[in-house]
PDB file of C-alpha atoms in Angstrom:
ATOM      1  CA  UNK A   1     107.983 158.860 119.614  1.00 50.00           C
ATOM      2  CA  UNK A   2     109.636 157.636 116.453  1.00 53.00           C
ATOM      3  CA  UNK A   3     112.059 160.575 116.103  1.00 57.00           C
ATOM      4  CA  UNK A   4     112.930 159.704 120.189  1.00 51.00           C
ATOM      5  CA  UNK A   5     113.714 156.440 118.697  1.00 52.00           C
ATOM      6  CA  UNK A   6     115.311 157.311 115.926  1.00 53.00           C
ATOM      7  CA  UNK A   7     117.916 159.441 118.472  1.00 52.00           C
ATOM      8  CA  UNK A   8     118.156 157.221 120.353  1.00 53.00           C
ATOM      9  CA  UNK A   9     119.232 154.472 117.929  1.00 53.00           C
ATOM     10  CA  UNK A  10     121.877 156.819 116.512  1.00 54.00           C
ATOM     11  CA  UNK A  11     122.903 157.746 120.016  1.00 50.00           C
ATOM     12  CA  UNK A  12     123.622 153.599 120.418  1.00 54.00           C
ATOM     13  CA  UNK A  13     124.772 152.969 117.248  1.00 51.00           C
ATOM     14  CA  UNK A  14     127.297 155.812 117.829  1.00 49.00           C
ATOM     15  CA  UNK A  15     128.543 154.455 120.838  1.00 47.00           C
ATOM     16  CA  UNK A  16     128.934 150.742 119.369  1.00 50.00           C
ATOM     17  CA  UNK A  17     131.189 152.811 116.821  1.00 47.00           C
ATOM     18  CA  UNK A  18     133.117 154.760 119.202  1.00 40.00           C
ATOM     19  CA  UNK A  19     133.777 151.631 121.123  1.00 41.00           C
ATOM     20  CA  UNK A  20     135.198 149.476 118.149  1.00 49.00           C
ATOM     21  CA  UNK A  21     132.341 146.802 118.116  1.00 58.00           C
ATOM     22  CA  UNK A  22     130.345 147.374 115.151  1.00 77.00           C
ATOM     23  CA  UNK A  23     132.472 144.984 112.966  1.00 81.00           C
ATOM     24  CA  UNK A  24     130.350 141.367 112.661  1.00 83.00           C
ATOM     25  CA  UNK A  25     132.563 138.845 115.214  1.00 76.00           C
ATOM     26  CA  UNK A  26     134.029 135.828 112.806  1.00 75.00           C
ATOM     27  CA  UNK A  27     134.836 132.665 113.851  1.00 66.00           C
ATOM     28  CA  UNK A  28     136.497 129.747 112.382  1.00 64.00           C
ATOM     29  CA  UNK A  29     137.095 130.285 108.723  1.00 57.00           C
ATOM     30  CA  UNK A  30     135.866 133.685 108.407  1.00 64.00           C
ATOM     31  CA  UNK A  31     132.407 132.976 109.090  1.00 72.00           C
ATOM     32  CA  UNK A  32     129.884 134.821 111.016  1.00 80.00           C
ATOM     33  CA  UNK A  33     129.811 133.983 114.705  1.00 82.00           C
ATOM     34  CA  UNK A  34     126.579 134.499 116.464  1.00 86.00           C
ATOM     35  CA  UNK A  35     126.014 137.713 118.366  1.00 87.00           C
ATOM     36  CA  UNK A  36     122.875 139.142 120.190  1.00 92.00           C
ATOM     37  CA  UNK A  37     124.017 142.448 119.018  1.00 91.00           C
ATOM     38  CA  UNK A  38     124.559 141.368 115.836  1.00 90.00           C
ATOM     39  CA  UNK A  39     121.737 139.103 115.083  1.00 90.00           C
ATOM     40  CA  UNK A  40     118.857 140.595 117.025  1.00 92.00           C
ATOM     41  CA  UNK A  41     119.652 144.208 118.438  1.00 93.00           C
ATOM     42  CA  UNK A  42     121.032 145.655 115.204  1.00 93.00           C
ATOM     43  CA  UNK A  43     118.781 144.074 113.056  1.00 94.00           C
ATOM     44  CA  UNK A  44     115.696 145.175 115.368  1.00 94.00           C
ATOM     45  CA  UNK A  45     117.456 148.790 115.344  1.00 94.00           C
ATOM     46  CA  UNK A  46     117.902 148.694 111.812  1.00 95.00           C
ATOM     47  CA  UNK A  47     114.559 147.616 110.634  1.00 95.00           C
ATOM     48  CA  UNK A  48     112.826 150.640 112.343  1.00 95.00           C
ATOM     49  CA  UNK A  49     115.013 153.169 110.815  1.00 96.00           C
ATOM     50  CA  UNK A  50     115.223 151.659 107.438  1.00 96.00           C
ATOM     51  CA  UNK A  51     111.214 151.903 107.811  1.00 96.00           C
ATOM     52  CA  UNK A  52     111.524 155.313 109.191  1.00 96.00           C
ATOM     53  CA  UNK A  53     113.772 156.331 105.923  1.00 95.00           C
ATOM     54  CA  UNK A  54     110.471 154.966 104.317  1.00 95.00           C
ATOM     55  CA  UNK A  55     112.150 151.367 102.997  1.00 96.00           C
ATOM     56  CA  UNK A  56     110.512 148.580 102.917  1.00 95.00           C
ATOM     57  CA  UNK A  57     110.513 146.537 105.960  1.00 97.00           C
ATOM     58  CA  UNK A  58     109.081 142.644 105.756  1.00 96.00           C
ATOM     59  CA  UNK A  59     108.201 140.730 109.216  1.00 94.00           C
ATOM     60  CA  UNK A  60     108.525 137.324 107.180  1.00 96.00           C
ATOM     61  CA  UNK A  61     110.307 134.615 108.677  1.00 95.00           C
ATOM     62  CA  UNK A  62     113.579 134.310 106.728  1.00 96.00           C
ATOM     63  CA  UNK A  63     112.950 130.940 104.464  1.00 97.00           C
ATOM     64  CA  UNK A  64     115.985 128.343 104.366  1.00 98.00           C
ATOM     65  CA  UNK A  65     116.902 129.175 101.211  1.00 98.00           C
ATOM     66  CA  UNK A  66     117.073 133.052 101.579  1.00 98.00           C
ATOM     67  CA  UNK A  67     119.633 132.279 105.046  1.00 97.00           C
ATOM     68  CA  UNK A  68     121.721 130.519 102.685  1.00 97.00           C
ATOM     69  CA  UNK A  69     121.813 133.093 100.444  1.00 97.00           C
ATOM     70  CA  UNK A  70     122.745 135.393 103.447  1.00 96.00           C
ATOM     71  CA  UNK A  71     125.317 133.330 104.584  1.00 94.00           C
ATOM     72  CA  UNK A  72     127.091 133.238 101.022  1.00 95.00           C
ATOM     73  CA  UNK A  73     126.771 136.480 100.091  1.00 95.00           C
ATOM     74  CA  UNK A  74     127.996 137.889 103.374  1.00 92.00           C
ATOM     75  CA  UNK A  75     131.340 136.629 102.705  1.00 90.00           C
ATOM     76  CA  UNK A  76     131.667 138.984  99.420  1.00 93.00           C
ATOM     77  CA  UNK A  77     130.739 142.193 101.440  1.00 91.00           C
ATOM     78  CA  UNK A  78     133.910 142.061 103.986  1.00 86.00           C
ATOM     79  CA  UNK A  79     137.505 141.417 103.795  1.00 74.00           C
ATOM     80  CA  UNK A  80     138.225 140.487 107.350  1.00 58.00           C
ATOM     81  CA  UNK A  81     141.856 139.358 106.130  1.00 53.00           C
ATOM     82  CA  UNK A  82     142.733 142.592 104.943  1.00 53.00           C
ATOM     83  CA  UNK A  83     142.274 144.703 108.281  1.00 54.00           C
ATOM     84  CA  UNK A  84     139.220 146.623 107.176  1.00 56.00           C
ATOM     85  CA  UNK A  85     140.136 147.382 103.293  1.00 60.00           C
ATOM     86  CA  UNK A  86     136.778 146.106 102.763  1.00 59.00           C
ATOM     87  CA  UNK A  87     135.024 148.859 105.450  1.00 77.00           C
ATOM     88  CA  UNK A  88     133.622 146.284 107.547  1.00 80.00           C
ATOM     89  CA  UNK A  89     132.058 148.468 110.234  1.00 84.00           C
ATOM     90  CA  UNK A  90     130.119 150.635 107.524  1.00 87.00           C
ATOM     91  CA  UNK A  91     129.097 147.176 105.831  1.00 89.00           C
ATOM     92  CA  UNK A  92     127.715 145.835 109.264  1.00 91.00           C
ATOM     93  CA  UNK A  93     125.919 148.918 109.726  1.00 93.00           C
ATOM     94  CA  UNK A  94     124.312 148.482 106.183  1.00 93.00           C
ATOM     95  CA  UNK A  95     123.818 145.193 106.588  1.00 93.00           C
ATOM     96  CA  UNK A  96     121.566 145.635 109.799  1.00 94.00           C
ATOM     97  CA  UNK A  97     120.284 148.520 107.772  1.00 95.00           C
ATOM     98  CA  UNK A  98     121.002 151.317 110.662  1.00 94.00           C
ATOM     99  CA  UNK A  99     122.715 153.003 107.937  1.00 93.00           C
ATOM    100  CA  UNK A 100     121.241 153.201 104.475  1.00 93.00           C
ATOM    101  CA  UNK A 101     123.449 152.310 101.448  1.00 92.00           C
ATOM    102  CA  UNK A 102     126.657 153.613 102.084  1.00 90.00           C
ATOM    103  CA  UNK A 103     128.798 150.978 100.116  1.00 90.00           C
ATOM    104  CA  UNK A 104     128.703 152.756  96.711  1.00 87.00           C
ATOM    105  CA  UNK A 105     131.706 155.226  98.109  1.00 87.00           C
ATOM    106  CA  UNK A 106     134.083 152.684  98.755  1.00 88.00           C
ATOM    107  CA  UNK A 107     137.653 153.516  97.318  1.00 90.00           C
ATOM    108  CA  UNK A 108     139.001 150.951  95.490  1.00 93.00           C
ATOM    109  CA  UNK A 109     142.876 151.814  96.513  1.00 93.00           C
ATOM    110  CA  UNK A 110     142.477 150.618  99.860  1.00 91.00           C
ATOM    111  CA  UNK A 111     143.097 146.803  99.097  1.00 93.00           C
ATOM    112  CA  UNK A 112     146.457 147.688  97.348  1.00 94.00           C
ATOM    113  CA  UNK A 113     147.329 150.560  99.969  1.00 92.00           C
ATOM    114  CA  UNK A 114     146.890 147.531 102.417  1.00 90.00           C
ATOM    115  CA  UNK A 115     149.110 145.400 100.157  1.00 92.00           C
ATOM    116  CA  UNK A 116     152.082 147.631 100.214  1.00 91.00           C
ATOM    117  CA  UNK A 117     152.026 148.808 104.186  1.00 89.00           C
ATOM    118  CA  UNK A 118     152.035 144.854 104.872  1.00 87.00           C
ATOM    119  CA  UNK A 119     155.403 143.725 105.116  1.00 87.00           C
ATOM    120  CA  UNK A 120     156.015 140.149 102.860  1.00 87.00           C
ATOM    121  CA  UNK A 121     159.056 138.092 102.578  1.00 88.00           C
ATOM    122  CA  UNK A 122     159.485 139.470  98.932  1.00 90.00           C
ATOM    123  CA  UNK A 123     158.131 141.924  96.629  1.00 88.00           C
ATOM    124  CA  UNK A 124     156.240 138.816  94.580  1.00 91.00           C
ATOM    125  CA  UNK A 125     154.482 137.087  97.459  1.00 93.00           C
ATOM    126  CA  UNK A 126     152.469 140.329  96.969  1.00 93.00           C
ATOM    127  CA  UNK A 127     151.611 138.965  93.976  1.00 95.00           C
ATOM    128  CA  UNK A 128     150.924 135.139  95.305  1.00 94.00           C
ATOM    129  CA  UNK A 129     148.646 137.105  97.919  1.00 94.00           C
ATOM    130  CA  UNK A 130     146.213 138.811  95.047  1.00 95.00           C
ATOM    131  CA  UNK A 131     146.490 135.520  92.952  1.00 95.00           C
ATOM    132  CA  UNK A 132     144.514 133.751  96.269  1.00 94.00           C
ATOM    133  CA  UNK A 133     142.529 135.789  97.041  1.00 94.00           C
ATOM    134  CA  UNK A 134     140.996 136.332  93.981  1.00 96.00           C
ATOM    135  CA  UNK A 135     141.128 132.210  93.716  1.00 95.00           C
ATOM    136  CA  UNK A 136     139.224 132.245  96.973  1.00 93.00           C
ATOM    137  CA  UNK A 137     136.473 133.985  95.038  1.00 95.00           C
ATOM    138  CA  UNK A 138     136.561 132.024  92.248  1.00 97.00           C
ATOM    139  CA  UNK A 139     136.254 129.014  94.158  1.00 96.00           C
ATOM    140  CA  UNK A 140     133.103 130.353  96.084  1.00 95.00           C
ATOM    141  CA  UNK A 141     131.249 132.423  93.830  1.00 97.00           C
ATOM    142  CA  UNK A 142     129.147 129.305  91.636  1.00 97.00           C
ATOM    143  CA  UNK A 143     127.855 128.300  95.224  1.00 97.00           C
ATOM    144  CA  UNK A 144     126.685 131.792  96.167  1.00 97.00           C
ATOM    145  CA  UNK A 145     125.193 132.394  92.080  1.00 98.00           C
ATOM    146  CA  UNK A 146     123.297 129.182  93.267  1.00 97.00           C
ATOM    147  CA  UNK A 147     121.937 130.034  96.653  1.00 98.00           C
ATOM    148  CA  UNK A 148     120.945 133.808  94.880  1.00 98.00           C
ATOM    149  CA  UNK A 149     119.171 131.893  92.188  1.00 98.00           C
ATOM    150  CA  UNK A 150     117.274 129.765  94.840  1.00 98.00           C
ATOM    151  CA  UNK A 151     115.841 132.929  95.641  1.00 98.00           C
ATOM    152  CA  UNK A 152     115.209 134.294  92.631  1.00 98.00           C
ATOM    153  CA  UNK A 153     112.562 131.171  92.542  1.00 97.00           C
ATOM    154  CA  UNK A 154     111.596 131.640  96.347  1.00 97.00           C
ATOM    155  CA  UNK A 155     110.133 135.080  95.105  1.00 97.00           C
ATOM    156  CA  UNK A 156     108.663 134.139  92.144  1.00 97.00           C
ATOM    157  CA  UNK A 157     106.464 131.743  93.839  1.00 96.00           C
ATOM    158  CA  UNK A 158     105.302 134.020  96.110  1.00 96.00           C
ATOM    159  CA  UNK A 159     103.991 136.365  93.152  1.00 95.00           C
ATOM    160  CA  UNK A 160     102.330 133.053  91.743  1.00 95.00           C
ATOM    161  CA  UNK A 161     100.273 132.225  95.325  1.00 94.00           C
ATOM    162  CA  UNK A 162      99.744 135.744  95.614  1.00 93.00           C
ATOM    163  CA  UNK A 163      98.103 135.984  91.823  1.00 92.00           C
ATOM    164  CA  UNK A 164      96.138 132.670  92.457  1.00 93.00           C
ATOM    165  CA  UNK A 165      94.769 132.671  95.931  1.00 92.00           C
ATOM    166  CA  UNK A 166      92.169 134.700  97.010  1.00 89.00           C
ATOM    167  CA  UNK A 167      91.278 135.599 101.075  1.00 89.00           C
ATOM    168  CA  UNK A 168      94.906 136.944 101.275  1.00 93.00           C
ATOM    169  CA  UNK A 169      95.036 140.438 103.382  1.00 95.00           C
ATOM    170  CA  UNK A 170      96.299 143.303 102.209  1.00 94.00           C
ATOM    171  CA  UNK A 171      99.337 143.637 105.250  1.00 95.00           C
ATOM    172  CA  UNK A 172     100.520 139.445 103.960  1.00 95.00           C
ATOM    173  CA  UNK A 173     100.608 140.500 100.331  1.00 95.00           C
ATOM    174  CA  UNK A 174     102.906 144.116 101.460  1.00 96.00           C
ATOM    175  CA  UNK A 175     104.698 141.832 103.204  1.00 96.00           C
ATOM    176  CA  UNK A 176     105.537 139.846 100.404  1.00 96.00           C
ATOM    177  CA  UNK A 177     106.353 142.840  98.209  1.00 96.00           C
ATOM    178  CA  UNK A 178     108.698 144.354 100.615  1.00 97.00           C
ATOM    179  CA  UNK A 179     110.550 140.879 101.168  1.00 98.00           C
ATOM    180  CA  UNK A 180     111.138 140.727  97.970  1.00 97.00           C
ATOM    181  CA  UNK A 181     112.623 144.147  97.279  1.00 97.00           C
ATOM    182  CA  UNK A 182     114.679 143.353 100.422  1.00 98.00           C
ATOM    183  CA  UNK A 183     116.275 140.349  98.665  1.00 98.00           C
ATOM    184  CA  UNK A 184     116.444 142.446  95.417  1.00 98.00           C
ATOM    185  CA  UNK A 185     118.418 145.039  97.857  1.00 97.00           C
ATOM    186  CA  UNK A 186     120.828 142.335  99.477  1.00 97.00           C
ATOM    187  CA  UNK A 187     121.529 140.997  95.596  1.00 98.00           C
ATOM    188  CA  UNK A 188     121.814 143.934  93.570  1.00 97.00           C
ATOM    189  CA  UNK A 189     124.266 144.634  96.983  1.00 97.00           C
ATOM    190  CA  UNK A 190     126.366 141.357  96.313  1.00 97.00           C
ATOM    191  CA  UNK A 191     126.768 142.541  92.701  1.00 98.00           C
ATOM    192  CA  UNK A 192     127.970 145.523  93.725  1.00 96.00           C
ATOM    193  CA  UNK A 193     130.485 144.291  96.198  1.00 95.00           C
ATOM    194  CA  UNK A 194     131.804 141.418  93.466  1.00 96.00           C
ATOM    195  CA  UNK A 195     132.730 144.781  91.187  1.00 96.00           C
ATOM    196  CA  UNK A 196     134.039 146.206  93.859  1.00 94.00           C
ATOM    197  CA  UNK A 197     135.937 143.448  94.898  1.00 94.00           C
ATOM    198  CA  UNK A 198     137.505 143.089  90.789  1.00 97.00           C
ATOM    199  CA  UNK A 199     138.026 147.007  90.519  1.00 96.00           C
ATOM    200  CA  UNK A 200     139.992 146.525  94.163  1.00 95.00           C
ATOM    201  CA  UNK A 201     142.269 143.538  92.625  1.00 96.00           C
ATOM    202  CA  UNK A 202     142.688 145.382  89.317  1.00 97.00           C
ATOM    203  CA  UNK A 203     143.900 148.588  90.725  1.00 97.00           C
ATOM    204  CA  UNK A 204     146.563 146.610  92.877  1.00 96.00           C
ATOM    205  CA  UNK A 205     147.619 144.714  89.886  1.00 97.00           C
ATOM    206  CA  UNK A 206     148.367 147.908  87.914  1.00 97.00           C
ATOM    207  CA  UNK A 207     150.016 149.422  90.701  1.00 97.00           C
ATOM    208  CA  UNK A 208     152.585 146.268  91.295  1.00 96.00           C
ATOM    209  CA  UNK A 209     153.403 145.919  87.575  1.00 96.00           C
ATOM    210  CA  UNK A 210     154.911 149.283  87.992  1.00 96.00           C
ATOM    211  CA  UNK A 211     155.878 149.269  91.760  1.00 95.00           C
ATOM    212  CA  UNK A 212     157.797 145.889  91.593  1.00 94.00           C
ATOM    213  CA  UNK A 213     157.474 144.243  88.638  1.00 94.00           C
ATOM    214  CA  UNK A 214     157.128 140.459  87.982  1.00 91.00           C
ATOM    215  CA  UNK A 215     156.130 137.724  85.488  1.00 90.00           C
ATOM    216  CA  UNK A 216     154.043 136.203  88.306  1.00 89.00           C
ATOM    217  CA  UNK A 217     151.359 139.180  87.722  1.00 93.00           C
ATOM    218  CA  UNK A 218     150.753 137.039  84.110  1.00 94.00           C
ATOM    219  CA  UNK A 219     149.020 134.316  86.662  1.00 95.00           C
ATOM    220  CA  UNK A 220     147.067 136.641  88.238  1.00 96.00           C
ATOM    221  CA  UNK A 221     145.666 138.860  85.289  1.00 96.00           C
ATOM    222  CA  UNK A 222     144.684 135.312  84.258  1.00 96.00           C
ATOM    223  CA  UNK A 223     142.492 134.794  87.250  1.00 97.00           C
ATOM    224  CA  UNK A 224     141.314 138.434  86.903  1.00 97.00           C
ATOM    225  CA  UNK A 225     139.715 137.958  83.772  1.00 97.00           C
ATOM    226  CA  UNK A 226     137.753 134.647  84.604  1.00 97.00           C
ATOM    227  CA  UNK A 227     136.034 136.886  87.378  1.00 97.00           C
ATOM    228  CA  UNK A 228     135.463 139.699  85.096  1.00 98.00           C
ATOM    229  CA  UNK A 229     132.743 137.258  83.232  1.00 97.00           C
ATOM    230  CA  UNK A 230     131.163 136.861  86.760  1.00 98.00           C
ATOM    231  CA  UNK A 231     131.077 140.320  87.201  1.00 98.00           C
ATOM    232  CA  UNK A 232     129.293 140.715  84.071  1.00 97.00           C
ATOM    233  CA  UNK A 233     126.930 138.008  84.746  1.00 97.00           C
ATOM    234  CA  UNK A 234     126.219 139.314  88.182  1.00 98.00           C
ATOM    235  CA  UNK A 235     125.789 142.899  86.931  1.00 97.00           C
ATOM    236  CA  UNK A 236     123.464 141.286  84.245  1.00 97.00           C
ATOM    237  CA  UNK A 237     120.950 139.769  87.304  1.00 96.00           C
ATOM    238  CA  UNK A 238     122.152 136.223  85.324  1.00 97.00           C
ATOM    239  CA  UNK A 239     122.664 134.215  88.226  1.00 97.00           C
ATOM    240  CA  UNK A 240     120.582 130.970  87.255  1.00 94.00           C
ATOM    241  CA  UNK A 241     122.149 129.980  83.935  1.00 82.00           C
ATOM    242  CA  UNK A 242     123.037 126.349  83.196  1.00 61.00           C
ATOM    243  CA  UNK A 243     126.067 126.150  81.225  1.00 48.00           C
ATOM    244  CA  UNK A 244     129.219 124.455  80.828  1.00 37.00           C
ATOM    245  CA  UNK A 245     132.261 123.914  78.729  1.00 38.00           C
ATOM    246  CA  UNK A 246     134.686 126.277  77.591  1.00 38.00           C
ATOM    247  CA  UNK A 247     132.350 129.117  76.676  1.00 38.00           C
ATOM    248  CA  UNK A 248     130.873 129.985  80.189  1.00 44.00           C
ATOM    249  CA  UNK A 249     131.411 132.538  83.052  1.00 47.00           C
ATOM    250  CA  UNK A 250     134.060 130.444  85.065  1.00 45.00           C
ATOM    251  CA  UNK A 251     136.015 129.070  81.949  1.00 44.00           C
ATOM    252  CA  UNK A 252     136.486 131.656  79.484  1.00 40.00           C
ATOM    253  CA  UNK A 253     139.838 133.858  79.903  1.00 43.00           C
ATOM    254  CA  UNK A 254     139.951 137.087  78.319  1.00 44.00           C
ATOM    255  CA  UNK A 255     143.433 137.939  76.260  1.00 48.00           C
ATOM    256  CA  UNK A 256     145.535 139.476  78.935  1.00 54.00           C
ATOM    257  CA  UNK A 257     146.854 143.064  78.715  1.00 51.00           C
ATOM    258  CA  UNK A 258     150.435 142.229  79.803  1.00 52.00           C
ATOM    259  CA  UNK A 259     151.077 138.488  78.126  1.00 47.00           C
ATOM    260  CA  UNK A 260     153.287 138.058  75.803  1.00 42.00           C
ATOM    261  CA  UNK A 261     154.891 134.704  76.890  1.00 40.00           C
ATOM    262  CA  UNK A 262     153.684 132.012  78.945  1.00 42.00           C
ATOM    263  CA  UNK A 263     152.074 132.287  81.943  1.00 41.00           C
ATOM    264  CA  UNK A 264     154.515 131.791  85.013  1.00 45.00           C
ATOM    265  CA  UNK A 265     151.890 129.837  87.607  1.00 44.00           C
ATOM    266  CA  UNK A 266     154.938 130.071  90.530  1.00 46.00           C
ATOM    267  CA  UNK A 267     153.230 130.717  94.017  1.00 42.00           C
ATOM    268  CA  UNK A 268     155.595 132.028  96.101  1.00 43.00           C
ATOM    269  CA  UNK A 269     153.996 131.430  99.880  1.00 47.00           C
ATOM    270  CA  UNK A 270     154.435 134.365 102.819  1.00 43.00           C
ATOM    271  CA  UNK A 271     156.797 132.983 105.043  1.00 39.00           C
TER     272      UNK A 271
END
């Protein structure tokens, strides 16, 4: 019966592919629009494959805190902008987990190759482009640390009432184990996708400083480096830390490898 299912799953999932509908809908702003398919049909799919792939599965209702997180990281795993340099259909079958993880492939040339096939006003408004999006990130990425960290705590008091409280059955505390290595999955998935998302913007930078170069890229490198310290945090599982000033993850700017006069901060908007 489950490898009938299991066929059969494939057999849909295969057809949701073939027919261009396995990419999450968006709505207004880029944000996830509601979908049976997407919300409930997948996810029921995906659950009994993960579990047949021998993952852990957890029938917990999702806590507030863990949606948020969700929601915020979602945004990091796709590039709806970018017509698919972000491999949106393989990262909503991962997401739903009818596919196991499949994200650690991704080709980081594809953000760049979609730079240079889109045609731009001028040869620097490429440049305006990367120095956005990678603001966009900036600009989201403290809220998202936040809502991972809320999490973080989320599953640590479930270990605690799990340790102290006694009468608990044996299925509730597996359940608890395998929710948390679910949200250790979806985070350790987020880190990944930040790197990705750096290594993506790095490789296009390279490539336009010798394609068509421009002082504008001094601007961007700039922004590059204050989200290489995220990366680093998020690679480092340091999502929770509460600092300021000039010394933390946002703030600090590494010395850039192409400055050697002052940064031109020009944005040049597509027309």
């Amino acid at each position: 019966m489950g490898k009938l299912f299991a066929v059969l799953a494939g057999t849909v999932a295969l057809a949701a592919v073939m027919a261009g509908c396995v990419a999450r809908p968006v709505g207004d702003f880029g944000r996830a629009r509601p979908s049976f398919t997407h919300d409930v049909a997948m996810p029921a799919v995906g659950a009994r494959l993960a579990a047949s792939r021998g993952e852990p599965v957890s029938n917990f209702n999702q806590t507030d805190q863990e949606k948020l997180m969700h929601d915020r990281v979602w945004r990091f795993l796709v590039a709806d902008h970018a017509k698919d340099w972000f491999y949106n259909s393989a990262v909503e079958l991962q997401r739903t987990r009818i596919t196991a993880a499949t994200d650690m492939t991704f080709a980081i040339d594809r953000y760049y190759g979609w730079l240079k096939q889109t045609h731009f006003q001028s040869s620097t408004v490429r440049y305006s482009r990367v120095g956005r999006d990678i603001a966009a990130d900036l600009d989201t990425i403290p809220a998202t640390f936040a809502a991972i960290c809320a999490v973080e705590e989320i599953d640590r008091q479930r270990a605690q009432a799990l340790a102290g409280l006694s009468g608990i059955e044996p299925a509730v505390a597996a359940n608890a184990r395998a929710r948390r290595t679910e949200n250790d999955m979806r985070i350790n998935w987020f880190a990944r996708a930040l790197t990705y998302r750096f290594q993506s913007y790095d490789y296009a930078l390279d490539h336009l400083l010798v394609e068509t170069p421009h002082d504008q890229s001094l601007a961007v490198d700039a922004a590059l480096s204050r989200l290489s310290n995220y990366v680093k945090q998020a690679n480092s599982r340091d999502f929770c830390a509460r600092k300021s000033g000039p010394g933390w993850a946002g703030e600090i700017v590494l010395p850039s490898r192409y400055q050697t006069k002052p940064i031109d901060t020009e944005i040049i908007d597509q027309k």
